[in-house]
Tab-separated table of C-alpha atoms in Angstrom:
chain	number	residue	atom	x	y	z
A	1	SER	CA	86.389	103.529	99.850
A	2	PHE	CA	88.903	105.766	101.973
A	3	VAL	CA	92.244	104.891	100.263
A	4	CYS	CA	90.060	105.504	96.735
A	5	THR	CA	89.271	108.707	97.990
A	6	GLY	CA	92.857	109.769	98.907
A	7	ILE	CA	93.986	108.365	96.396
A	8	LEU	CA	91.921	110.111	93.568
A	9	LEU	CA	92.911	113.641	95.757
A	10	THR	CA	96.755	112.762	95.923
A	11	MET	CA	97.063	112.371	91.682
A	12	LYS	CA	95.138	115.725	91.181
A	13	LEU	CA	96.768	117.718	94.236
A	14	SER	CA	100.510	118.580	93.917
A	15	LEU	CA	102.205	118.903	96.766
A	16	LYS	CA	105.822	120.708	96.634
A	17	ASN	CA	106.843	119.663	99.939
A	18	PRO	CA	110.949	119.277	99.521
A	19	LEU	CA	110.791	116.728	102.634
A	20	ILE	CA	107.942	114.956	101.292
A	21	GLN	CA	109.476	115.272	97.501
A	22	TYR	CA	112.905	113.019	98.703
A	23	ALA	CA	111.496	110.615	101.281
A	24	GLY	CA	109.523	109.850	97.237
A	25	ASN	CA	112.700	109.409	95.704
A	26	HIS	CA	114.712	107.460	98.449
A	27	VAL	CA	111.687	105.517	99.576
A	28	PHE	CA	113.379	102.152	99.619
A	29	SER	CA	116.276	102.936	101.355
A	30	LEU	CA	113.979	104.475	104.241
A	31	PHE	CA	112.327	101.162	104.238
A	32	ILE	CA	114.607	99.196	104.120
A	33	LEU	CA	117.048	101.437	107.092
A	34	GLN	CA	114.357	102.505	110.004
A	35	ARG	CA	114.755	100.465	111.788
A	36	LEU	CA	117.820	100.821	111.931
A	37	PRO	CA	118.304	103.752	113.858
A	38	MET	CA	115.582	102.753	116.235
A	39	LEU	CA	117.750	99.106	117.181
A	40	TYR	CA	120.529	100.965	117.856
A	41	LEU	CA	118.919	103.931	120.034
A	42	SER	CA	116.854	102.050	121.947
A	43	GLU	CA	120.366	99.792	123.291
A	44	THR	CA	122.306	102.371	123.509
A	45	THR	CA	120.579	105.456	124.811
A	46	GLU	CA	117.456	106.694	127.671
A	47	LEU	CA	116.031	108.492	125.107
A	48	GLU	CA	112.895	106.288	124.683
A	49	LYS	CA	111.278	107.287	127.909
A	50	SER	CA	110.928	110.469	125.751
A	51	PRO	CA	108.617	109.535	122.565
A	52	TYR	CA	108.815	112.253	121.041
A	53	VAL	CA	112.447	113.242	121.033
A	54	PHE	CA	113.457	109.578	120.471
A	55	PHE	CA	111.108	109.774	117.208
A	56	ALA	CA	112.675	113.332	116.376
A	57	VAL	CA	116.415	111.055	116.502
A	58	THR	CA	115.425	108.602	114.867
A	59	PHE	CA	113.519	110.476	111.510
A	60	VAL	CA	117.508	112.777	110.866
A	61	MET	CA	119.660	109.393	111.622
A	62	THR	CA	117.017	107.355	109.500
A	63	PHE	CA	117.070	110.074	106.364
A	64	ALA	CA	120.704	110.442	107.475
A	65	ILE	CA	121.823	106.770	106.815
A	66	SER	CA	119.023	106.799	103.221
A	67	ALA	CA	120.655	109.056	101.488
A	68	LEU	CA	124.810	107.756	102.713
A	69	PHE	CA	122.873	104.231	101.858
A	70	ASP	CA	122.101	106.076	98.328
A	71	TRP	CA	125.060	107.980	97.782
A	72	CYS	CA	126.576	104.743	98.285
A	73	VAL	CA	124.588	102.099	95.502
A	74	ASP	CA	124.772	105.336	93.499
A	75	ARG	CA	128.460	105.483	93.164
A	76	LEU	CA	128.658	101.717	93.187
A	77	ASP	CA	125.719	101.395	90.235
A	78	LYS	CA	128.215	104.167	88.111
A	79	ARG	CA	130.844	101.946	88.747
A	80	THR	CA	129.736	98.475	87.704
A	81	PHE	CA	127.702	99.832	85.051
A	82	GLY	CA	128.093	103.030	83.980
A	83	ARG	CA	130.939	101.266	81.309
A	84	PHE	CA	128.085	99.379	79.705
A	85	VAL	CA	125.700	102.532	79.521
A	86	ASN	CA	128.398	104.214	77.681
A	87	ARG	CA	129.006	102.833	74.698
């Protein structure tokens, strides 16, 4: 019931937040890359002792890595499949 209410509400309500729109457009890369900054920071720094700072740094790193990943995949797609689409 709660999930259905949330879905129905978001179908009627439009959120124009650029961060939410970016996350929606890049959800795959965010999902598969979210763990990398957590593992790196927990092994190499002491940031786990302050959870808010750890979350903020992980959040920024995840979005940066996902932007780089999506850029690389987009270029690879254009090089690989671009010649087939332009015919």
